[in-house]
Amino acid sequence: IAFNSSRAIEAASQGSIEGFPPYFVESLNDLKQRQRTRRLVESQLSRDAKFIDVPHHLAHGASAFFASGFERAAVISADNRGDMTSAALMTGDGEQLRVHAEAQFPNSIGMVYGAVTAAIGFDPDGDWHKTMWLAPTGKPAYSEIFDELLGVDSNGLPVVNLAYIDAPLRGNPALAAEFFDRAGLTPRTKEQPITKKHRNLATCVQRAVGD
């Protein structure tokens, strides 16, 4: 059965679509692409070969631990969303890598970082490095708001206060009007100059992620 999130959104009534977070609808498109990729790979395998589907963060952890040279290590993987999971805590021991706890999207450090990157006027998918470069030039003027926006649970995994996040039916999540009202700033367009407030915003998100 072919599924397309855009057609689903257009066909659904306003009342019904409110019951489904947009990132859930988009995850169905991701599943469709994964199934297509699996069929393509399996078609190229020999009869004795086997396709193994590795969870997103387990793959990240494996690429770090098994190349590290350590016999035992604690492993943390965190990004935006992979398989609708935003972070994982793992331990590596010899040839074994075990996942002990995971954070589910939208409790995502990557989502928050992308939303701030967009607010500064950069591409939320490809310009995170620009926010990082800008961070040392500002001051932690909005630290109090970021303390409310991004926290950790009892396992040390990220927890996002979604009151500060706007998740549209299409496109990337963004900082919500409540955030801008509290901070006393507006999103920057690419044509506008980078001000002290934008530098302070970059500083605060980098500190929030680093802390």
XYZ file of C-alpha atoms in Angstrom:
211
model
C 0.000 0.000 0.000
C 1.498 3.325 -1.039
C 1.483 6.019 1.619
C 2.318 9.680 1.228
C 2.214 12.056 4.194
C 1.311 15.065 2.042
C -1.796 13.337 0.674
C -2.714 12.157 4.175
C -2.490 15.690 5.549
C -4.526 17.145 2.692
C -7.224 14.471 2.957
C -7.641 14.571 6.730
C -10.065 16.906 8.417
C -8.619 19.541 10.750
C -10.076 17.861 13.806
C -8.630 14.465 13.001
C -5.140 15.619 11.995
C -4.682 17.406 15.323
C -4.664 13.994 16.981
C -1.547 12.952 15.053
C 1.740 14.822 15.606
C 3.274 15.830 12.253
C 6.512 13.995 13.027
C 4.486 10.774 13.398
C 2.940 11.231 9.973
C 6.351 11.908 8.443
C 7.750 8.790 10.136
C 5.402 6.691 7.972
C 7.112 8.124 4.900
C 10.460 7.187 6.451
C 9.224 3.640 6.939
C 8.152 3.448 3.292
C 11.626 4.559 2.174
C 13.318 2.036 4.444
C 11.191 -0.772 3.032
C 12.044 0.315 -0.511
C 15.762 0.393 0.355
C 15.591 -3.047 1.929
C 13.936 -4.568 -1.139
C 16.586 -2.981 -3.371
C 19.490 -4.296 -1.267
C 17.994 -7.791 -0.940
C 17.572 -7.972 -4.707
C 21.349 -7.578 -5.073
C 22.334 -10.167 -2.459
C 23.351 -13.724 -3.128
C 21.059 -16.546 -2.068
C 23.070 -17.227 1.100
C 23.384 -13.571 2.145
C 21.224 -12.053 4.865
C 19.928 -8.494 5.320
C 20.197 -7.199 8.891
C 18.308 -4.034 9.853
C 20.359 -2.190 12.502
C 18.632 0.442 14.677
C 19.829 3.975 13.947
C 21.584 4.811 17.220
C 22.992 1.320 17.643
C 24.704 1.828 14.275
C 26.126 5.172 15.475
C 27.331 3.578 18.692
C 28.915 0.634 16.874
C 30.834 2.903 14.507
C 32.284 4.718 17.530
C 32.932 1.866 19.963
C 34.291 -0.825 17.655
C 36.710 1.639 16.061
C 37.799 3.145 19.392
C 40.234 0.478 20.517
C 38.610 0.350 23.979
C 37.683 -3.004 25.468
C 34.914 -1.444 27.572
C 33.243 1.965 27.287
C 30.106 4.003 27.888
C 28.624 5.146 24.568
C 26.233 8.043 23.932
C 24.555 8.755 20.602
C 22.450 11.887 20.111
C 21.088 13.592 16.996
C 17.787 14.851 15.603
C 15.723 11.744 14.956
C 16.720 8.376 13.611
C 14.005 5.702 13.606
C 12.039 8.283 15.653
C 14.652 7.952 18.410
C 16.733 10.997 19.321
C 19.353 9.634 21.737
C 20.623 6.390 23.211
C 22.791 5.358 26.162
C 24.855 2.235 25.545
C 27.722 0.203 26.949
C 30.323 -1.588 24.912
C 32.103 -4.662 26.243
C 34.322 -6.676 23.956
C 32.221 -7.744 20.982
C 28.944 -6.669 22.600
C 27.182 -3.303 22.409
C 23.996 -2.942 24.455
C 21.390 -0.180 24.468
C 20.196 0.619 27.999
C 17.944 3.662 27.491
C 16.596 5.706 24.605
C 14.922 9.102 24.186
C 12.015 9.225 21.766
C 11.433 12.117 19.376
C 10.466 14.945 19.918
C 12.648 14.917 23.046
C 15.562 15.763 20.809
C 18.702 17.852 21.219
C 19.036 17.941 17.448
C 15.507 19.284 16.998
C 16.193 22.152 19.423
C 19.541 22.921 17.789
C 17.946 22.954 14.350
C 15.130 25.236 15.526
C 17.627 27.715 16.975
C 19.745 27.526 13.823
C 16.657 28.457 11.783
C 15.852 31.335 14.149
C 19.341 32.751 13.598
C 18.645 32.695 9.849
C 20.597 29.600 8.835
C 19.481 26.354 7.198
C 18.195 24.099 10.022
C 19.303 20.956 8.165
C 22.736 21.953 6.910
C 24.051 24.974 8.814
C 24.476 23.739 12.376
C 28.207 24.432 12.076
C 27.466 28.134 11.553
C 25.595 28.242 14.870
C 28.578 26.532 16.528
C 30.986 29.075 15.017
C 28.796 31.934 16.198
C 28.432 30.602 19.753
C 31.791 31.843 21.156
C 30.984 35.429 20.122
C 27.908 35.895 22.335
C 26.817 35.815 25.964
C 24.414 33.478 27.829
C 21.649 36.086 27.912
C 18.818 33.559 27.494
C 20.103 30.784 29.746
C 17.033 30.912 31.970
C 14.737 30.206 29.022
C 16.955 27.367 27.786
C 16.883 25.837 31.266
C 13.117 25.572 30.795
C 13.332 24.482 27.161
C 15.849 21.640 27.394
C 16.358 19.347 30.366
C 17.237 15.748 31.200
C 15.273 12.873 32.707
C 16.367 10.476 35.445
C 18.400 8.495 32.897
C 20.231 11.574 31.672
C 18.331 11.628 28.379
C 17.001 14.853 26.818
C 13.542 16.215 27.628
C 12.134 19.080 25.550
C 9.495 21.540 26.764
C 7.242 21.547 23.698
C 5.564 24.788 24.784
C 8.601 26.490 23.220
C 8.486 24.467 19.983
C 6.203 24.925 16.987
C 5.789 21.706 14.986
C 4.101 22.505 11.643
C 2.317 19.909 9.524
C 5.067 20.359 6.944
C 8.659 21.429 7.338
C 11.032 21.550 10.273
C 10.051 22.274 13.883
C 10.786 25.866 14.889
C 10.965 27.936 18.039
C 7.436 28.926 19.061
C 6.085 32.430 19.538
C 6.276 31.941 23.311
C 10.056 31.556 23.075
C 10.483 34.728 21.022
C 8.173 36.645 23.356
C 10.205 35.578 26.386
C 13.524 36.348 24.700
C 12.380 39.636 23.177
C 13.615 38.856 19.681
C 12.317 37.823 16.255
C 13.592 35.242 13.753
C 16.313 36.571 11.475
C 15.996 36.339 7.695
C 19.073 35.567 5.612
C 19.230 39.138 4.341
C 19.292 40.747 7.788
C 22.527 41.435 9.685
C 23.524 39.175 12.562
C 23.014 41.111 15.781
C 24.230 40.692 19.329
C 20.956 38.945 20.189
C 21.528 36.312 17.511
C 25.040 35.721 18.818
C 23.642 35.356 22.341
C 21.094 32.842 21.042
C 23.861 30.741 19.517
C 25.831 30.909 22.769
C 22.858 29.721 24.803
C 21.965 26.716 22.674
C 25.602 25.592 22.571
C 25.859 25.867 26.353
C 22.544 24.031 26.791
C 23.729 21.155 24.631
C 27.188 21.083 26.202
C 25.898 21.155 29.767
